[in-house]
């Protein structure tokens, strides 16, 4: 083994203890009956509990709304921030990203207080508001990065070939920023399915999401069923990642100039 | 005039405090291949971008076929650009890149296909329609970039150093192809390059630029054979630039000898610059019949010719190109024919600045205080300050001087260097020196009190 390969040993140990082992445990627990022994019992239970399946579908729906809203709000924001003519200060991008550094739980609790003061009833509306508020920076940032990396000579070339400002956007800017949108979707859609804290606080536990159900099961020591639900979610996340074409691998596309 | 396609009048451009273009006046004829030539930072690309619509001039007007061009945004101008780094759209394949402009014009799909196929055949890139542009080599990308521009049938094609990213062999091939393309299309090409050989090969007209000003406009032959000033002579091809005196019409003295020449219209005994192309000096081993003699310092084989450095009996160094080899150390005879001597007016004879007497024994110019003899002047007098080229001292340690700058241009004049120093305040100072400096060296400037000549400016 050469020397450089040795450097990876600490990471390999870290990954095996904190990533591979827990995944393996989830996998093993999911296929075991509460009493012990190999079993599909947990999965059978999932497909027979319409309430859980409905929650699962509802979570996906909420996640889809959240992602769509984040994109609608985040893309123009990222576009303005990345444009030197519209945004001359580096502070504005910081203001957008700064909330990311405050704990999500604290922000959510603060939002609850805000709704309380404003006398807004907690429910689906406040849930989506909280989610968009929490996840918007994760949509803005990758799109902003991709837009920043687009060589301005593409805009000039498009302009030179007769494209109006609107056509430059639809035919050059937007297609070149797709990798950033993909990253943004991956970073917003996946975590929203599994989130539970936001739904718990911002709906006063009235609305349950799939993450809530997993959390309740684990909390009540239903380890095997909780693991099975986690595994199902992991598979769904994995599939979506493959389908959207994980942004990380192509997010540099805008950067390639020649 | 009817055959003028672009008319540029008094165009200036500033970025902040920096003057990039200074009062440019230029007319471009329909169908010609015109090249903006100059070192980097001379403003050639800025001028092209003003025509293309990517910059607006601070001042002046640009007309195309008699109509104001500046009010049109770039996407409405009937011209197309080939960008320096091609700027091919990475998300589109070759076909869609080339068809981009036609699709925007909402042309019929069949027409587009026909035109794209035709233009790709013209640039030798048929069968590449479906290729990803990132998979193409530099030369191939270059062809696609040209195809993408000319498929729109522009009246003018702008090319911004299009060959600079290619290797030498490829560059030579593309030069020939560009020239052929220009003849075939019959449209106006406006080309920007810093490569003088490329400009001489391709152009019908060359516009030599330096520091935001046009130095000379002419055919490649004019520019090479009759450079108007030392900058052009030095920038285009190799040359010996020497200090001379015009004794009378058709008689000039330099390197300690008098020569017959063909230039007229100078004042008697006017100081001039003399340009000799290295291939125009005749060198021979026999000394009789020679106008003057010299000793061969070095002789280097350069492929087609030998490059010979000869020191004349008066200590001037000349560069000569000849097919024959001459043994270093040998004394050789030299002849210069009258028609090969190019006499140029000097830009200026000494450094001249406006200044003010700020105290007894002190004059301020170039934002710097200098000691000097102020007898006969009063504090507050506006004065004209003259400093001879050879009286300016350059110092390595710029801390030792109040006036600092950098070497912006170097000219070797046979037995000394003529330097242009750009000061921190942006002013220019000319210096004759025997010391060797490199371009962009930072220097301190010192002028002795007795070398400062003052003349009063009458209010």
Tab-separated table of C-alpha atoms in Angstrom, chain B residues 12-295:
chain	number	residue	atom	x	y	z
B	12	UNK	CA	-13.046	57.664	-26.377
B	13	UNK	CA	-13.530	55.141	-23.631
B	14	UNK	CA	-12.640	55.355	-19.966
B	15	UNK	CA	-12.890	52.671	-17.331
B	16	UNK	CA	-12.903	54.666	-14.122
B	17	UNK	CA	-9.883	56.958	-14.370
B	18	UNK	CA	-8.122	54.857	-16.970
B	19	UNK	CA	-8.332	56.110	-20.538
B	20	UNK	CA	-8.508	53.019	-22.734
B	21	UNK	CA	-9.370	54.701	-26.019
B	22	UNK	CA	-8.401	58.269	-26.765
B	23	UNK	CA	-10.145	60.064	-29.640
B	24	UNK	CA	-10.245	57.262	-32.203
B	25	UNK	CA	-11.169	58.226	-35.775
B	26	UNK	CA	-11.438	55.451	-38.310
B	27	UNK	CA	-13.317	54.528	-41.449
B	28	UNK	CA	-13.715	50.906	-42.424
B	29	UNK	CA	-14.439	50.079	-46.049
B	30	UNK	CA	-16.995	47.565	-47.203
B	31	UNK	CA	-15.517	44.132	-47.831
B	32	UNK	CA	-12.050	44.810	-46.485
B	33	UNK	CA	-10.076	42.712	-44.037
B	34	UNK	CA	-9.032	45.207	-41.389
B	35	UNK	CA	-6.891	44.355	-38.383
B	36	UNK	CA	-6.510	46.203	-35.078
B	37	UNK	CA	-2.948	45.437	-34.080
B	38	UNK	CA	-1.165	46.333	-30.890
B	39	UNK	CA	0.282	45.058	-27.623
B	40	UNK	CA	-2.033	43.930	-24.856
B	41	UNK	CA	-3.792	46.826	-23.195
B	42	UNK	CA	-3.628	49.071	-26.263
B	43	UNK	CA	-7.425	49.247	-26.517
B	44	UNK	CA	-7.879	47.109	-29.641
B	45	UNK	CA	-10.312	44.677	-28.025
B	46	UNK	CA	-12.244	47.527	-26.399
B	47	UNK	CA	-12.675	49.146	-29.808
B	48	UNK	CA	-13.936	45.859	-31.253
B	49	UNK	CA	-16.325	45.418	-28.346
B	50	UNK	CA	-17.674	48.925	-28.903
B	51	UNK	CA	-18.462	47.994	-32.508
B	52	UNK	CA	-19.964	44.691	-31.312
B	53	UNK	CA	-22.084	46.505	-28.745
B	54	UNK	CA	-20.620	45.060	-25.548
B	55	UNK	CA	-19.209	48.407	-24.440
B	56	UNK	CA	-20.533	51.898	-24.948
B	57	UNK	CA	-17.932	54.584	-25.634
B	58	UNK	CA	-17.627	57.426	-23.139
B	59	UNK	CA	-17.602	59.823	-26.045
B	60	UNK	CA	-17.863	59.888	-29.827
B	61	UNK	CA	-20.019	58.233	-32.443
B	62	UNK	CA	-20.033	54.997	-34.391
B	63	UNK	CA	-22.058	54.696	-37.563
B	64	UNK	CA	-22.763	51.739	-39.767
B	65	UNK	CA	-23.783	52.553	-43.340
B	66	UNK	CA	-24.651	56.063	-42.230
B	67	UNK	CA	-26.887	54.952	-39.350
B	68	UNK	CA	-26.062	55.372	-35.672
B	69	UNK	CA	-24.893	52.037	-34.297
B	70	UNK	CA	-24.598	52.959	-30.639
B	71	UNK	CA	-28.346	53.153	-30.001
B	72	UNK	CA	-28.775	49.543	-31.144
B	73	UNK	CA	-28.334	46.829	-28.502
B	74	UNK	CA	-25.896	44.056	-29.563
B	75	UNK	CA	-28.643	41.587	-30.485
B	76	UNK	CA	-30.031	44.004	-33.060
B	77	UNK	CA	-26.729	44.824	-34.779
B	78	UNK	CA	-26.224	43.236	-38.196
B	79	UNK	CA	-22.813	41.857	-37.270
B	80	UNK	CA	-21.494	38.766	-35.545
B	81	UNK	CA	-18.507	38.029	-33.357
B	82	UNK	CA	-16.063	35.146	-33.075
B	83	UNK	CA	-14.977	35.257	-29.442
B	84	UNK	CA	-11.461	34.731	-28.189
B	85	UNK	CA	-12.349	31.617	-26.239
B	86	UNK	CA	-15.062	30.658	-28.744
B	87	UNK	CA	-17.869	30.685	-26.107
B	88	UNK	CA	-19.612	27.687	-27.674
B	89	UNK	CA	-22.672	26.748	-25.639
B	90	UNK	CA	-21.739	23.641	-23.651
B	91	UNK	CA	-25.346	22.461	-23.308
B	92	UNK	CA	-25.891	22.330	-27.070
B	93	UNK	CA	-24.358	20.069	-29.703
B	94	UNK	CA	-22.543	21.344	-32.780
B	95	UNK	CA	-25.701	21.598	-34.889
B	96	UNK	CA	-27.662	23.531	-32.259
B	97	UNK	CA	-24.733	25.845	-31.613
B	98	UNK	CA	-24.515	26.763	-35.275
B	99	UNK	CA	-28.302	26.971	-35.642
B	100	UNK	CA	-28.665	29.180	-32.529
B	101	UNK	CA	-28.924	32.501	-34.366
B	102	UNK	CA	-31.164	31.167	-37.138
B	103	UNK	CA	-33.564	29.595	-34.639
B	104	UNK	CA	-33.849	32.916	-32.816
B	105	UNK	CA	-34.881	34.488	-36.098
B	106	UNK	CA	-37.615	31.827	-36.275
B	107	UNK	CA	-36.456	30.640	-39.661
B	108	UNK	CA	-37.990	27.595	-41.254
B	109	UNK	CA	-36.472	24.343	-39.912
B	110	UNK	CA	-35.613	23.086	-43.384
B	111	UNK	CA	-33.876	26.329	-44.271
B	112	UNK	CA	-31.926	26.163	-41.028
B	113	UNK	CA	-30.819	22.585	-41.731
B	114	UNK	CA	-29.740	23.539	-45.236
B	115	UNK	CA	-27.785	26.583	-44.101
B	116	UNK	CA	-26.102	24.752	-41.208
B	117	UNK	CA	-25.045	21.882	-43.446
B	118	UNK	CA	-23.669	24.326	-45.992
B	119	UNK	CA	-21.693	26.357	-43.491
B	120	UNK	CA	-20.332	23.259	-41.740
B	121	UNK	CA	-19.105	22.003	-45.108
B	122	UNK	CA	-17.464	25.360	-45.673
B	123	UNK	CA	-15.474	25.171	-42.436
B	124	UNK	CA	-14.694	21.492	-43.042
B	125	UNK	CA	-16.801	20.215	-40.159
B	126	UNK	CA	-19.480	18.155	-41.941
B	127	UNK	CA	-20.406	14.966	-40.047
B	128	UNK	CA	-19.819	16.698	-36.707
B	129	UNK	CA	-23.449	17.881	-36.286
B	130	UNK	CA	-24.278	15.627	-33.350
B	131	UNK	CA	-21.000	16.004	-31.507
B	132	UNK	CA	-20.779	17.512	-28.048
B	133	UNK	CA	-18.804	20.755	-28.346
B	134	UNK	CA	-16.641	19.842	-25.354
B	135	UNK	CA	-15.358	16.778	-27.192
B	136	UNK	CA	-13.867	18.894	-29.997
B	137	UNK	CA	-10.251	20.024	-30.246
B	138	UNK	CA	-9.333	23.725	-30.096
B	139	UNK	CA	-9.097	24.027	-33.865
B	140	UNK	CA	-12.431	22.298	-34.367
B	141	UNK	CA	-14.122	24.518	-31.773
B	142	UNK	CA	-12.655	27.492	-33.600
B	143	UNK	CA	-14.254	26.362	-36.860
B	144	UNK	CA	-17.614	25.873	-35.175
B	145	UNK	CA	-17.359	29.340	-33.622
B	146	UNK	CA	-16.728	30.817	-37.070
B	147	UNK	CA	-19.545	28.741	-38.584
B	148	UNK	CA	-21.922	29.896	-35.846
B	149	UNK	CA	-21.164	33.514	-36.691
B	150	UNK	CA	-21.154	33.428	-40.506
B	151	UNK	CA	-24.277	31.275	-40.830
B	152	UNK	CA	-26.250	34.414	-39.921
B	153	UNK	CA	-24.858	36.163	-43.015
B	154	UNK	CA	-23.656	39.233	-41.112
B	155	UNK	CA	-22.453	42.273	-43.010
B	156	UNK	CA	-19.432	42.422	-40.745
B	157	UNK	CA	-17.622	39.631	-38.939
B	158	UNK	CA	-15.741	40.644	-35.792
B	159	UNK	CA	-12.896	38.359	-34.724
B	160	UNK	CA	-11.303	38.823	-31.307
B	161	UNK	CA	-7.874	37.132	-31.349
B	162	UNK	CA	-9.530	33.988	-32.689
B	163	UNK	CA	-6.308	32.069	-33.251
B	164	UNK	CA	-4.483	32.884	-30.031
B	165	UNK	CA	-5.424	29.625	-28.319
B	166	UNK	CA	-4.151	27.426	-31.157
B	167	UNK	CA	-0.696	25.966	-31.631
B	168	UNK	CA	1.625	27.409	-34.271
B	169	UNK	CA	0.972	24.875	-37.055
B	170	UNK	CA	-2.794	25.062	-36.581
B	171	UNK	CA	-2.618	28.845	-36.485
B	172	UNK	CA	-0.850	29.006	-39.852
B	173	UNK	CA	-3.434	26.688	-41.428
B	174	UNK	CA	-6.328	28.680	-39.993
B	175	UNK	CA	-4.798	31.941	-41.257
B	176	UNK	CA	-4.946	30.634	-44.810
B	177	UNK	CA	-8.494	29.373	-44.302
B	178	UNK	CA	-9.638	32.681	-42.838
B	179	UNK	CA	-8.193	34.541	-45.795
B	180	UNK	CA	-9.964	32.199	-48.220
B	181	UNK	CA	-13.187	32.508	-46.257
B	182	UNK	CA	-12.968	36.287	-46.441
B	183	UNK	CA	-12.591	36.169	-50.208
B	184	UNK	CA	-15.431	33.686	-50.592
B	185	UNK	CA	-17.891	35.534	-48.329
B	186	UNK	CA	-17.007	39.022	-49.548
B	187	UNK	CA	-18.036	40.580	-46.219
B	188	UNK	CA	-16.043	42.934	-43.996
B	189	UNK	CA	-13.766	41.242	-41.464
B	190	UNK	CA	-12.622	43.226	-38.431
B	191	UNK	CA	-9.835	41.296	-36.790
B	192	UNK	CA	-8.019	41.906	-33.510
B	193	UNK	CA	-4.575	40.517	-32.813
B	194	UNK	CA	-1.313	41.262	-31.041
B	195	UNK	CA	0.568	39.070	-33.524
B	196	UNK	CA	2.165	41.362	-36.117
B	197	UNK	CA	2.956	38.504	-38.495
B	198	UNK	CA	-0.681	37.389	-38.455
B	199	UNK	CA	-1.764	40.952	-39.182
B	200	UNK	CA	0.689	41.309	-42.074
B	201	UNK	CA	-0.416	37.975	-43.573
B	202	UNK	CA	-4.166	38.461	-43.357
B	203	UNK	CA	-5.041	42.107	-43.654
B	204	UNK	CA	-5.913	44.539	-46.399
B	205	UNK	CA	-5.573	47.342	-43.855
B	206	UNK	CA	-3.783	47.385	-40.517
B	207	UNK	CA	-4.588	49.802	-37.712
B	208	UNK	CA	-1.625	49.876	-35.341
B	209	UNK	CA	-2.682	50.923	-31.860
B	210	UNK	CA	-0.818	51.725	-28.674
B	211	UNK	CA	-2.052	53.111	-25.376
B	212	UNK	CA	-5.502	53.892	-26.682
B	213	UNK	CA	-4.336	55.805	-29.736
B	214	UNK	CA	-4.067	54.911	-33.393
B	215	UNK	CA	-0.387	54.998	-34.342
B	216	UNK	CA	-0.734	54.308	-38.035
B	217	UNK	CA	-3.312	53.104	-40.545
B	218	UNK	CA	-2.146	51.542	-43.785
B	219	UNK	CA	-1.656	48.490	-45.943
B	220	UNK	CA	0.725	45.840	-44.572
B	221	UNK	CA	3.366	47.112	-47.052
B	222	UNK	CA	2.967	50.731	-45.903
B	223	UNK	CA	3.165	49.815	-42.267
B	224	UNK	CA	6.226	47.653	-42.758
B	225	UNK	CA	8.110	49.862	-45.184
B	226	UNK	CA	7.082	53.324	-44.025
B	227	UNK	CA	6.482	53.192	-40.283
B	228	UNK	CA	5.295	56.570	-39.068
B	229	UNK	CA	6.925	56.472	-35.660
B	230	UNK	CA	9.373	54.515	-33.532
B	231	UNK	CA	6.619	52.506	-31.891
B	232	UNK	CA	5.295	51.159	-35.194
B	233	UNK	CA	8.800	50.480	-36.481
B	234	UNK	CA	9.667	48.553	-33.355
B	235	UNK	CA	6.380	46.678	-33.102
B	236	UNK	CA	6.136	45.573	-36.738
B	237	UNK	CA	8.976	43.297	-37.676
B	238	UNK	CA	12.587	43.634	-36.588
B	239	UNK	CA	14.270	46.978	-36.964
B	240	UNK	CA	17.258	49.132	-36.094
B	241	UNK	CA	16.053	52.459	-34.739
B	242	UNK	CA	18.740	55.136	-34.561
B	243	UNK	CA	19.007	58.788	-33.665
B	244	UNK	CA	19.783	60.935	-36.685
B	245	UNK	CA	19.883	64.488	-38.015
B	246	UNK	CA	18.286	65.579	-41.252
B	247	UNK	CA	21.001	67.745	-42.794
B	248	UNK	CA	18.946	68.837	-45.768
B	249	UNK	CA	16.385	67.270	-48.091
B	250	UNK	CA	17.521	63.778	-49.094
B	251	UNK	CA	20.538	63.847	-46.822
B	252	UNK	CA	20.571	62.373	-43.331
B	253	UNK	CA	23.335	61.779	-40.821
B	254	UNK	CA	23.371	58.915	-38.330
B	255	UNK	CA	25.889	56.527	-36.710
B	256	UNK	CA	28.526	59.147	-37.498
B	257	UNK	CA	28.092	59.062	-41.289
B	258	UNK	CA	26.115	60.933	-43.876
B	259	UNK	CA	23.749	59.001	-46.121
B	260	UNK	CA	21.667	59.843	-49.155
B	261	UNK	CA	17.991	59.125	-48.555
B	262	UNK	CA	14.647	59.799	-50.247
B	263	UNK	CA	12.925	61.755	-47.473
B	264	UNK	CA	12.103	65.425	-47.793
B	265	UNK	CA	10.255	68.151	-45.974
B	266	UNK	CA	12.195	68.357	-42.739
B	267	UNK	CA	13.779	71.445	-41.219
B	268	UNK	CA	17.525	71.709	-41.844
B	269	UNK	CA	19.352	69.881	-39.017
B	270	UNK	CA	16.105	68.572	-37.549
B	271	UNK	CA	16.609	65.714	-35.086
B	272	UNK	CA	14.903	62.569	-36.416
B	273	UNK	CA	14.597	58.829	-35.830
B	274	UNK	CA	15.980	56.581	-38.553
B	275	UNK	CA	14.640	53.077	-39.144
B	276	UNK	CA	16.675	50.409	-40.922
B	277	UNK	CA	15.181	46.977	-41.503
B	278	UNK	CA	17.791	44.270	-40.787
B	279	UNK	CA	17.370	42.751	-44.270
B	280	UNK	CA	18.012	46.143	-45.908
B	281	UNK	CA	21.612	46.521	-44.747
B	282	UNK	CA	24.084	45.044	-47.234
B	283	UNK	CA	26.994	43.257	-45.638
B	284	UNK	CA	30.142	41.990	-47.433
B	285	UNK	CA	33.598	40.787	-46.623
B	286	UNK	CA	35.416	43.236	-48.925
B	287	UNK	CA	35.858	46.732	-47.552
B	288	UNK	CA	36.339	48.777	-50.726
B	289	UNK	CA	33.113	50.294	-52.009
B	290	UNK	CA	31.556	50.104	-48.547
B	291	UNK	CA	29.928	53.184	-47.019
B	292	UNK	CA	31.187	52.263	-43.584
B	293	UNK	CA	32.697	49.284	-41.784
B	294	UNK	CA	32.074	47.303	-38.644
B	295	UNK	CA	33.165	44.255	-36.693
